[in-house]
mmCIF file of C-alpha atoms in Angstrom:
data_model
loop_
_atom_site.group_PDB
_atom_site.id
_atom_site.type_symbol
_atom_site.label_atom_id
_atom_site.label_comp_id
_atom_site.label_asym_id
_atom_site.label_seq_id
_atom_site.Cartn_x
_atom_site.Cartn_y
_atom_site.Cartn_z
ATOM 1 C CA UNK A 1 -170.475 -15.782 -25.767
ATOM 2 C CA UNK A 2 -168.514 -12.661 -26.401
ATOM 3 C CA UNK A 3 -169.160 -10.440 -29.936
ATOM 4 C CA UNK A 4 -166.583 -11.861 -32.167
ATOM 5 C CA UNK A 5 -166.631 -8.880 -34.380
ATOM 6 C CA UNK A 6 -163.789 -10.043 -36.984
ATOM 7 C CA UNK A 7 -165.399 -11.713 -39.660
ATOM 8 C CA UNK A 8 -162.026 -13.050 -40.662
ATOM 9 C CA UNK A 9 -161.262 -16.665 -39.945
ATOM 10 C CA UNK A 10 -157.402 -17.625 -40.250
ATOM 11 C CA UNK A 11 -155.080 -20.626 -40.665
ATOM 12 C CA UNK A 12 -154.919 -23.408 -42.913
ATOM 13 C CA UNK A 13 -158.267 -24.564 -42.289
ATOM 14 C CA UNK A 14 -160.019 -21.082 -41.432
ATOM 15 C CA UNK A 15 -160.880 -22.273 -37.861
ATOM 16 C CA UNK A 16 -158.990 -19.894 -36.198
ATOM 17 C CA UNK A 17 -160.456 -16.765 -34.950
ATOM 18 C CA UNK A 18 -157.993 -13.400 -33.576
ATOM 19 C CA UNK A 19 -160.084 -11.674 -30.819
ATOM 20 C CA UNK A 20 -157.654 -8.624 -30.799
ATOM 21 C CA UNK A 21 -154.148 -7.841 -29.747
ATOM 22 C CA UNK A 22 -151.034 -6.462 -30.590
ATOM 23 C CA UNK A 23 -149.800 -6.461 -33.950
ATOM 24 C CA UNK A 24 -146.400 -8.057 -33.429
ATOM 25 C CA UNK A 25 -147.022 -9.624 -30.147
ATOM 26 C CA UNK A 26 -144.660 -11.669 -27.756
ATOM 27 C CA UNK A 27 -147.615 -14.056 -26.735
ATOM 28 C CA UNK A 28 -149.641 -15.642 -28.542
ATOM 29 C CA UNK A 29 -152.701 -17.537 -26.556
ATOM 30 C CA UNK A 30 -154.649 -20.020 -28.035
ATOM 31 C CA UNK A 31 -157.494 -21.734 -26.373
ATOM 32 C CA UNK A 32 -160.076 -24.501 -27.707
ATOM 33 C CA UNK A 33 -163.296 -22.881 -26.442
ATOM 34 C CA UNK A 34 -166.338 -25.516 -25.389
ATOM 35 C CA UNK A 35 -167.333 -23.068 -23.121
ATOM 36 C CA UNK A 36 -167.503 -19.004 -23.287
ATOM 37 C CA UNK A 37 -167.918 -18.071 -19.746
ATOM 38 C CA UNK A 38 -165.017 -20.709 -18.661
ATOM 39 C CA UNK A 39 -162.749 -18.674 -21.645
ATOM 40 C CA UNK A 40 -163.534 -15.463 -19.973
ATOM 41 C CA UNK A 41 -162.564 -16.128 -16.530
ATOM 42 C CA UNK A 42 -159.432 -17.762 -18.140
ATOM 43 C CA UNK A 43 -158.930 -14.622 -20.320
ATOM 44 C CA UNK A 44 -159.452 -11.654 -17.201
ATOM 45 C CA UNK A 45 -156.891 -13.368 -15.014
ATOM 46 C CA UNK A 46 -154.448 -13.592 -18.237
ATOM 47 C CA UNK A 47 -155.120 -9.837 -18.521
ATOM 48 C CA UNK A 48 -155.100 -9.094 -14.782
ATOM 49 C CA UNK A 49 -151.870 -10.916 -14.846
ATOM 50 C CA UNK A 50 -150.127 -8.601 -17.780
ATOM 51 C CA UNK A 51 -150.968 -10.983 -20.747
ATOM 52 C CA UNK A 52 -152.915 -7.661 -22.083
ATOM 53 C CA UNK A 53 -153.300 -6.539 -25.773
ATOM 54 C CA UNK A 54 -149.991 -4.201 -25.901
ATOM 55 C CA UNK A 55 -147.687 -7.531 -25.777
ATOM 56 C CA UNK A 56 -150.639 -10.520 -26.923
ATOM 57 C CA UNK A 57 -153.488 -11.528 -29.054
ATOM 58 C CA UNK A 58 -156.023 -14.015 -28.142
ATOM 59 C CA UNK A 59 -156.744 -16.577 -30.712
ATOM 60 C CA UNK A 60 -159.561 -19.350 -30.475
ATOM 61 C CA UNK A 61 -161.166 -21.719 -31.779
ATOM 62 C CA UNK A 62 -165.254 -22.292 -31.163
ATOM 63 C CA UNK A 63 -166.165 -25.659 -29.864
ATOM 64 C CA UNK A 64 -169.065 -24.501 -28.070
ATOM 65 C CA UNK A 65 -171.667 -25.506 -30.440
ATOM 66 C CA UNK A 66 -169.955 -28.504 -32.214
ATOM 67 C CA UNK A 67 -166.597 -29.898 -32.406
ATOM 68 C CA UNK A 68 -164.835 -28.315 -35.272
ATOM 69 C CA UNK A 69 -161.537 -29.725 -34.642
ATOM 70 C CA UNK A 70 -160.062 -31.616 -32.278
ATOM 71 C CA UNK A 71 -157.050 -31.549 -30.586
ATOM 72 C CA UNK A 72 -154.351 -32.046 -33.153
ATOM 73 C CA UNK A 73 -156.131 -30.130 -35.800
ATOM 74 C CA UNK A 74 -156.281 -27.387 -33.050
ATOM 75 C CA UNK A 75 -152.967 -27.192 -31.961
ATOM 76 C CA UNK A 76 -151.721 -26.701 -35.767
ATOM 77 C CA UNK A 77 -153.738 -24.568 -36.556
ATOM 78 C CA UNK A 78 -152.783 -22.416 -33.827
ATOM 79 C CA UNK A 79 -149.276 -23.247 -34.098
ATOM 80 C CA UNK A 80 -149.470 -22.051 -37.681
ATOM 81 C CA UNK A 81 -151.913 -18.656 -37.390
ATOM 82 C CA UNK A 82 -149.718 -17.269 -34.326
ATOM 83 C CA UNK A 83 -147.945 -14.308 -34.638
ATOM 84 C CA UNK A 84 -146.025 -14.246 -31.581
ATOM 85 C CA UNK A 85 -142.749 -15.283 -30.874
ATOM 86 C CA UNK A 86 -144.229 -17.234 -27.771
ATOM 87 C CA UNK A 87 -147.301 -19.642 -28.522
ATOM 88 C CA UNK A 88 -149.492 -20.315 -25.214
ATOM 89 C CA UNK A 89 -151.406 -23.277 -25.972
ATOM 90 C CA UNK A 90 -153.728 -23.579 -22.859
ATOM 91 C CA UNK A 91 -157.040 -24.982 -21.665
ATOM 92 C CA UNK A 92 -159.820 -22.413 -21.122
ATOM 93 C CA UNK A 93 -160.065 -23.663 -17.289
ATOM 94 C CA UNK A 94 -156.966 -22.126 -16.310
ATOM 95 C CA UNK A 95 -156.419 -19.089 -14.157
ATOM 96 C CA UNK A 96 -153.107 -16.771 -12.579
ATOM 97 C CA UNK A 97 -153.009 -16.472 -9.232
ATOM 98 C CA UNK A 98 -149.414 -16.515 -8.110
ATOM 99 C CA UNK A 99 -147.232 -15.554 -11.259
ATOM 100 C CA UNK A 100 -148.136 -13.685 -14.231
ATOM 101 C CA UNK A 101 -146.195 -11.524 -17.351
ATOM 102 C CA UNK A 102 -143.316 -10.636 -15.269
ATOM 103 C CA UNK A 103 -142.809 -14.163 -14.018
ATOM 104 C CA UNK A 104 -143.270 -16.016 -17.575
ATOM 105 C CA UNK A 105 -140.919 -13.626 -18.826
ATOM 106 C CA UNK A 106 -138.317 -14.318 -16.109
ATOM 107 C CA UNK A 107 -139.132 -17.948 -16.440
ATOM 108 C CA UNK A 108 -138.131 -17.569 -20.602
ATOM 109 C CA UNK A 109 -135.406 -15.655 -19.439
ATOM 110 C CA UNK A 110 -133.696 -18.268 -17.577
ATOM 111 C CA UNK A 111 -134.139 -21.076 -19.869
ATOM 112 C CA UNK A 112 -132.413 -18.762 -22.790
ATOM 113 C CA UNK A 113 -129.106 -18.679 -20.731
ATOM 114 C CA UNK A 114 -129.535 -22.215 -19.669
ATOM 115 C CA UNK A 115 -130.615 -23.996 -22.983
ATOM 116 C CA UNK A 116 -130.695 -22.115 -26.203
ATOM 117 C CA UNK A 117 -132.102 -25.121 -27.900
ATOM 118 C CA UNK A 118 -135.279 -25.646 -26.133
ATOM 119 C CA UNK A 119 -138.459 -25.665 -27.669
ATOM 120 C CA UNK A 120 -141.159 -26.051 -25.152
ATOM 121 C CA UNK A 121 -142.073 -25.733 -21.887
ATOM 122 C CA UNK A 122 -144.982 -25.668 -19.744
ATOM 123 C CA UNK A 123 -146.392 -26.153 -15.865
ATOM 124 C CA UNK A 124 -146.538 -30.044 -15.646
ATOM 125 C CA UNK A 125 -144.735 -33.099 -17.187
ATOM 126 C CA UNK A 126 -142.338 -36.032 -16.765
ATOM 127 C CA UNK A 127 -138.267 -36.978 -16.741
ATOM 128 C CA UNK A 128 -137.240 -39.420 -19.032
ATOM 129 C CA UNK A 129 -136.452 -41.653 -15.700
ATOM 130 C CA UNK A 130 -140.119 -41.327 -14.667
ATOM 131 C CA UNK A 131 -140.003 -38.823 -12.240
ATOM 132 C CA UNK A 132 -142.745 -36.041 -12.179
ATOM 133 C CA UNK A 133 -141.928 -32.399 -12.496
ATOM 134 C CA UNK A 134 -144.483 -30.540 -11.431
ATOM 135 C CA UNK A 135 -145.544 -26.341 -10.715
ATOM 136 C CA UNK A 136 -149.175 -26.775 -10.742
ATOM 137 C CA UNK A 137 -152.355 -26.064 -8.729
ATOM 138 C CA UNK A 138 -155.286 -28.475 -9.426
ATOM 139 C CA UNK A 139 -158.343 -30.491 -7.742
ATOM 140 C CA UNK A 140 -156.335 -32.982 -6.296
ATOM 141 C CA UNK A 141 -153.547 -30.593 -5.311
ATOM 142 C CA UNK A 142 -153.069 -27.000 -3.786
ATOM 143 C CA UNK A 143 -150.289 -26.496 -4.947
ATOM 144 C CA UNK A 144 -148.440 -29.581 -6.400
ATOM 145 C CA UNK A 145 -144.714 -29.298 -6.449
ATOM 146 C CA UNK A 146 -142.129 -31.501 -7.264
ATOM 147 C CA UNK A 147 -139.620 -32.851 -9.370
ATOM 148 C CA UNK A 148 -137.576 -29.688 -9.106
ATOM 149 C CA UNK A 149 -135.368 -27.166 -9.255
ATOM 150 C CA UNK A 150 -136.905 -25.778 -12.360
ATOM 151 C CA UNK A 151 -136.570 -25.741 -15.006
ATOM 152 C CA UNK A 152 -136.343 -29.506 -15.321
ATOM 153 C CA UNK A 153 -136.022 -31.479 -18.888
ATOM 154 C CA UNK A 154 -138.899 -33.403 -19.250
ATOM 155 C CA UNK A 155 -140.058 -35.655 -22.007
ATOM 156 C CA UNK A 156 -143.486 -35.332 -21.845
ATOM 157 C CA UNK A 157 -146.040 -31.905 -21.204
ATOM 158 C CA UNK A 158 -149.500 -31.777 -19.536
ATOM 159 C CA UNK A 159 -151.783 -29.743 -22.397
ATOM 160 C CA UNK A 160 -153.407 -27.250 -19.232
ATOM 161 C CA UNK A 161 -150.275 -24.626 -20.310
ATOM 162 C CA UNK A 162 -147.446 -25.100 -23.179
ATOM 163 C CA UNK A 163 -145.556 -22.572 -24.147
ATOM 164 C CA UNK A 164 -144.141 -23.341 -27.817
ATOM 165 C CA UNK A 165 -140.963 -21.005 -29.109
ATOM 166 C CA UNK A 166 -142.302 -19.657 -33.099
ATOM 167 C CA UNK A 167 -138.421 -20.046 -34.175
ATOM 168 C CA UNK A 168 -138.769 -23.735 -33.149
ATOM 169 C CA UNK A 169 -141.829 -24.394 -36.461
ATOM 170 C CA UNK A 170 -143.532 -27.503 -33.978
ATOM 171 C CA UNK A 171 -146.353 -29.585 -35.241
ATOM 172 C CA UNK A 172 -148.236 -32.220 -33.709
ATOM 173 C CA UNK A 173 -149.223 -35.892 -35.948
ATOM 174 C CA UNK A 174 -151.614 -35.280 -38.549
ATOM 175 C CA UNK A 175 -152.347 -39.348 -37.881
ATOM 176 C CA UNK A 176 -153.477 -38.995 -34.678
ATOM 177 C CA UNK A 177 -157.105 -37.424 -33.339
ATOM 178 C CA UNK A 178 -159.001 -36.883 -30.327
ATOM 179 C CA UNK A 179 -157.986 -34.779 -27.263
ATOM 180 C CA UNK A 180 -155.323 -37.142 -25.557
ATOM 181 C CA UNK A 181 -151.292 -37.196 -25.621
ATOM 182 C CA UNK A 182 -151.131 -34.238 -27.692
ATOM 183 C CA UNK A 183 -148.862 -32.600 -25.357
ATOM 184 C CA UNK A 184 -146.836 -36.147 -25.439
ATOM 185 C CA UNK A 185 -146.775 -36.130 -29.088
ATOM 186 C CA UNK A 186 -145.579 -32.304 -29.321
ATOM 187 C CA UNK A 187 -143.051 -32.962 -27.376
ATOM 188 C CA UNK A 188 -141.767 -36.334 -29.149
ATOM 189 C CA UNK A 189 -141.888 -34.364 -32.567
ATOM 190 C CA UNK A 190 -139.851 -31.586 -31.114
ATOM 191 C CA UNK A 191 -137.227 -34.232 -29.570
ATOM 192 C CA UNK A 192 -136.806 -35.370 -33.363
ATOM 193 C CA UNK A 193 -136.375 -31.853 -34.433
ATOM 194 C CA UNK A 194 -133.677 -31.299 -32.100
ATOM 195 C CA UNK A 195 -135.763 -28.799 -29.196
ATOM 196 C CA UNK A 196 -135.905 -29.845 -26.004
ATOM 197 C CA UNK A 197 -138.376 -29.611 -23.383
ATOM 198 C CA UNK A 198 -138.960 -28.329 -20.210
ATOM 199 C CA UNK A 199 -141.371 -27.944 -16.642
ATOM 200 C CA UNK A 200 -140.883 -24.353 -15.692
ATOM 201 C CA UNK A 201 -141.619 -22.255 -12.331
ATOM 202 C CA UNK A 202 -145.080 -21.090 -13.505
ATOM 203 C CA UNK A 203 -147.645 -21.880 -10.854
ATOM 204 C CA UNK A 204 -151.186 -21.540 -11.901
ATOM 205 C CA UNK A 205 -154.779 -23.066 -10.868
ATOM 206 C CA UNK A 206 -156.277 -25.855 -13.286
ATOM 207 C CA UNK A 207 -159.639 -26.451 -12.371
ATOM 208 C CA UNK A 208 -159.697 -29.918 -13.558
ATOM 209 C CA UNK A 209 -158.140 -33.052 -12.506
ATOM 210 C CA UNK A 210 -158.083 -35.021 -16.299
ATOM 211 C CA UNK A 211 -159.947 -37.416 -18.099
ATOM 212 C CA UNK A 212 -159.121 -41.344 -17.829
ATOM 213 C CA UNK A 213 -162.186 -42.242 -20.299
ATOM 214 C CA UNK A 214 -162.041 -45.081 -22.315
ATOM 215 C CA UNK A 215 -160.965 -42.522 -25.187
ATOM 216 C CA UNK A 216 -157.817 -41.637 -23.368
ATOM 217 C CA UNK A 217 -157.524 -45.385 -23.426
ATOM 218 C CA UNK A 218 -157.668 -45.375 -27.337
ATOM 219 C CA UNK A 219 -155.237 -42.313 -27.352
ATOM 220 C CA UNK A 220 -152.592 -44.132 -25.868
ATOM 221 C CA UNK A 221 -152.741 -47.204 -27.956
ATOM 222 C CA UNK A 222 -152.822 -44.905 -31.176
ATOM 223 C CA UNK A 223 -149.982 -42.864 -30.680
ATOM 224 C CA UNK A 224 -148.373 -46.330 -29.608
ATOM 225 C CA UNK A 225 -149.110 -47.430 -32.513
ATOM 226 C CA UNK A 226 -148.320 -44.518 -34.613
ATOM 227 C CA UNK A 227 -144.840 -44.527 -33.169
ATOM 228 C CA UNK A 228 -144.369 -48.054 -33.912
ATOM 229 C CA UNK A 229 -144.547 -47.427 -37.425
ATOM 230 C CA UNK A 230 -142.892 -43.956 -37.150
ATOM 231 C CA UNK A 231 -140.065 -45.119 -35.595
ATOM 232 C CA UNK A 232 -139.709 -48.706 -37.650
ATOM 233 C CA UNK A 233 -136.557 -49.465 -38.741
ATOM 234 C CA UNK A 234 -135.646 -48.924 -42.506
ATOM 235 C CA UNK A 235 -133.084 -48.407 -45.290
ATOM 236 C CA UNK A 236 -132.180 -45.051 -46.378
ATOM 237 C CA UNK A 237 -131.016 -44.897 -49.949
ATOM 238 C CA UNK A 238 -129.509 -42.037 -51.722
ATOM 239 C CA UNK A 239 -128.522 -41.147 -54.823
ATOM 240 C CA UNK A 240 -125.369 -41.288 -54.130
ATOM 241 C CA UNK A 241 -125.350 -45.174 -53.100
ATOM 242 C CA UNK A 242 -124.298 -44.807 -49.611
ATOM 243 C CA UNK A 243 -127.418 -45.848 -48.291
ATOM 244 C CA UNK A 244 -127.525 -46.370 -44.457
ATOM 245 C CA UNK A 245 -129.973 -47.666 -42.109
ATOM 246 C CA UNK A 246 -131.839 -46.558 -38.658
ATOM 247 C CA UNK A 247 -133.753 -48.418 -36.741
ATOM 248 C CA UNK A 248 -136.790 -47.932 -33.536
ATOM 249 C CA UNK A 249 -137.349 -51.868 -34.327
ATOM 250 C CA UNK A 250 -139.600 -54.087 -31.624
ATOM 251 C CA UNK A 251 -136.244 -55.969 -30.769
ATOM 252 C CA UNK A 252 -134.948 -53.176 -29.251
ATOM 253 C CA UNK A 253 -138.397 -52.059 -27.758
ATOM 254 C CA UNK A 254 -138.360 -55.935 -26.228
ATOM 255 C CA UNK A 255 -135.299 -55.522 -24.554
ATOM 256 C CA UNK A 256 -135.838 -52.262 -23.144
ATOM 257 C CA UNK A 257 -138.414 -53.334 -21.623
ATOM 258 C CA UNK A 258 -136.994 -56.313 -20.252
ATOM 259 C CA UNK A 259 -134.286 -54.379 -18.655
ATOM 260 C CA UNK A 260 -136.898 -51.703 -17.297
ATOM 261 C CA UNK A 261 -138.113 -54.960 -15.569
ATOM 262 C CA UNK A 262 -134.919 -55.995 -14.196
ATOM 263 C CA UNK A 263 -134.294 -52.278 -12.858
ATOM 264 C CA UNK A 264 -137.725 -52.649 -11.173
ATOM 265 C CA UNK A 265 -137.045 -56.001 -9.454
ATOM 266 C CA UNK A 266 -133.468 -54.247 -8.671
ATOM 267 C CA UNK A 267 -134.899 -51.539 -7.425
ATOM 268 C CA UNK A 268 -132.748 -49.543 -9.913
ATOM 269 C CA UNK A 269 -135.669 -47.305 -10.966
ATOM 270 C CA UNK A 270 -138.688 -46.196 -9.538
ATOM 271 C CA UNK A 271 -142.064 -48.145 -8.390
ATOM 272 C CA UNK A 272 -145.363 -46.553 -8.604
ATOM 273 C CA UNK A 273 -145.218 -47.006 -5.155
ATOM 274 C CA UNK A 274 -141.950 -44.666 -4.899
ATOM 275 C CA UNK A 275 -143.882 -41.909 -7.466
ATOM 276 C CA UNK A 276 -146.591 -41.715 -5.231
ATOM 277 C CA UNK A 277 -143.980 -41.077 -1.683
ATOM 278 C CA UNK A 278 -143.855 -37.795 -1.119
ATOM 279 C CA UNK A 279 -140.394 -38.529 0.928
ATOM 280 C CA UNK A 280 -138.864 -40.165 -1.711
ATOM 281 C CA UNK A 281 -139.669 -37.326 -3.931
ATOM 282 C CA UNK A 282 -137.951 -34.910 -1.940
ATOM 283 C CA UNK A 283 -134.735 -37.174 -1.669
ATOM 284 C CA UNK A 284 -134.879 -37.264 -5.183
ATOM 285 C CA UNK A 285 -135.288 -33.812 -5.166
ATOM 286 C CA UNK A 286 -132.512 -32.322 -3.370
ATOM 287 C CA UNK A 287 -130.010 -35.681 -5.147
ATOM 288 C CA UNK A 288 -130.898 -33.622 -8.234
ATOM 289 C CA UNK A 289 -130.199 -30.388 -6.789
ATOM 290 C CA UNK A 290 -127.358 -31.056 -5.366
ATOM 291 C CA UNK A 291 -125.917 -32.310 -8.737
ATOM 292 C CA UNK A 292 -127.334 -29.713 -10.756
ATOM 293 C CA UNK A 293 -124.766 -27.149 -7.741
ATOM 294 C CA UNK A 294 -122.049 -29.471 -8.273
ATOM 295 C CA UNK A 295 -122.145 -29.473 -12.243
#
């Protein structure tokens, strides 16, 4: 465990400890720390890789001993003690190999012409038509790539790497715990906000392949649920007595659902067995590049 020679613990809840940096850094990288010698392999290739104190600070919180927040409680309190105008919200088992400052940066870049309203992006995450898009090195893949060209608008983000925009003010439930779907739920809550979301051309090495535990099996059915009642439908009345209604009612859910089925049996949209073809994928692939030339 390194020295953590500031004695001053910041944020909301005061769980949040700055290891150093810049004063008005670009990056800010936040990492849940279980365990210190994982963080500081994670932490040398950052530096190695031009996330170094002139443009970042290094914020974590300590796990190792006992869990002193979770997840969600994690993620705002980093999203609320960073400086930067970039939050990195990242596991502590990642490491650069292929791209680095100059890339990310680049990366940013490009998004910024293409989108000025998007909010988040990271390594790993899904279409809203089910498709993966993926820049990633893991376990189970060396490298995994697909779903491009990036960047590609995604509706969901793997948690290994997110890169949140400050100017964007993102928060994850305060009704939802554990260490599941928070990347999911970010990017829902930015969706509402208006910020959209992207998979970028960042490759870097996870050295994990997930968790399907029966808690990630309680995750899912809470933020289910929580979105069920989030999303329930409901008057709005003002004082001015033009009240108006909006709706995510279970009618609606039914029938999308129905029609997902339909598209199935169609063949309208895509099987698991289709995900899982790399050949497919690369038809799909090039379709969408192709389009993405022609617009």
């Amino acid at each position: 465990m390194p020295m953590l020679t500031d004695p001053a613990l910041i944020g909301p809840r005061r769980i949040v400890r700055r290891l150093g940096g810049a004063e008005a850094p670009r990056f800010s990288i936040c990492t849940m720390v279980t365990r210190w010698d994982e963080y500081e392999g994670c932490a040398a290739s950052l530096r190695q890789r031009g996330f170094d104190e002139s443009c970042c600070e290094y914020l974590v919180i300590d796990n190792s001993s006992a869990n002193v927040a979770d997840a969600y409680v994690a993620t705002n309190e980093f999203l609320q003690s960073a400086r930067g105008d970039y939050i990195i919200l990242c596991h502590q088992d990642i490491v650069l190999r292929d791209s680095g400052r100059a890339e990310l940066d680049q990366a940013l870049a490009t998004l910024d012409a293409l989108d000025p309203k998007w909010g988040l992006c990271g390594n790993a995450g899904h279409t809203d038509d089910g498709w993966p898009a993926i820049c990633i090195s893991h376990p189970h893949g060396d490298p995994e790539i697909a779903g491009g060209p990036f960047p590609s608008r995604v509706v969901s983000l793997d948690e290994n790497f997110i890169v949140a925009r400050r100017v964007a003010n993102l928060a994850v439930s305060s009704d939802l715990t554990g260490f599941h779907h928070y990347g999911p739920d970010l990017c829902i809550v930015a969706d509402i906000l208006g910020w959209n979301c992207y998979v970028i051309d960042f490759l870097l090495r996870h050295n994990s392949g997930g968790t399907l535990d029966a808690g990630y099996q309680r995750s899912r059915h809470a933020i289910t649920e929580k979105y069920r009642r989030a999303l329930r439908p409901r008057w709005v009345h003002l004082i001015t007595r033009h009240p108006f209604h909006i709706s995510g009612n279970g009618q609606v859910n039914f029938a999308a659902r129905a029609i997902r089925r339909l598209k199935l049996k169609l063949r309208l949209a895509p099987s698991n067995a289709d995900l899982d073809n790399p050949a497919k994928r690369q038809r799909r692939d090039a379709r969408r590049a192709k389009a993405n030339r022609a617009g």
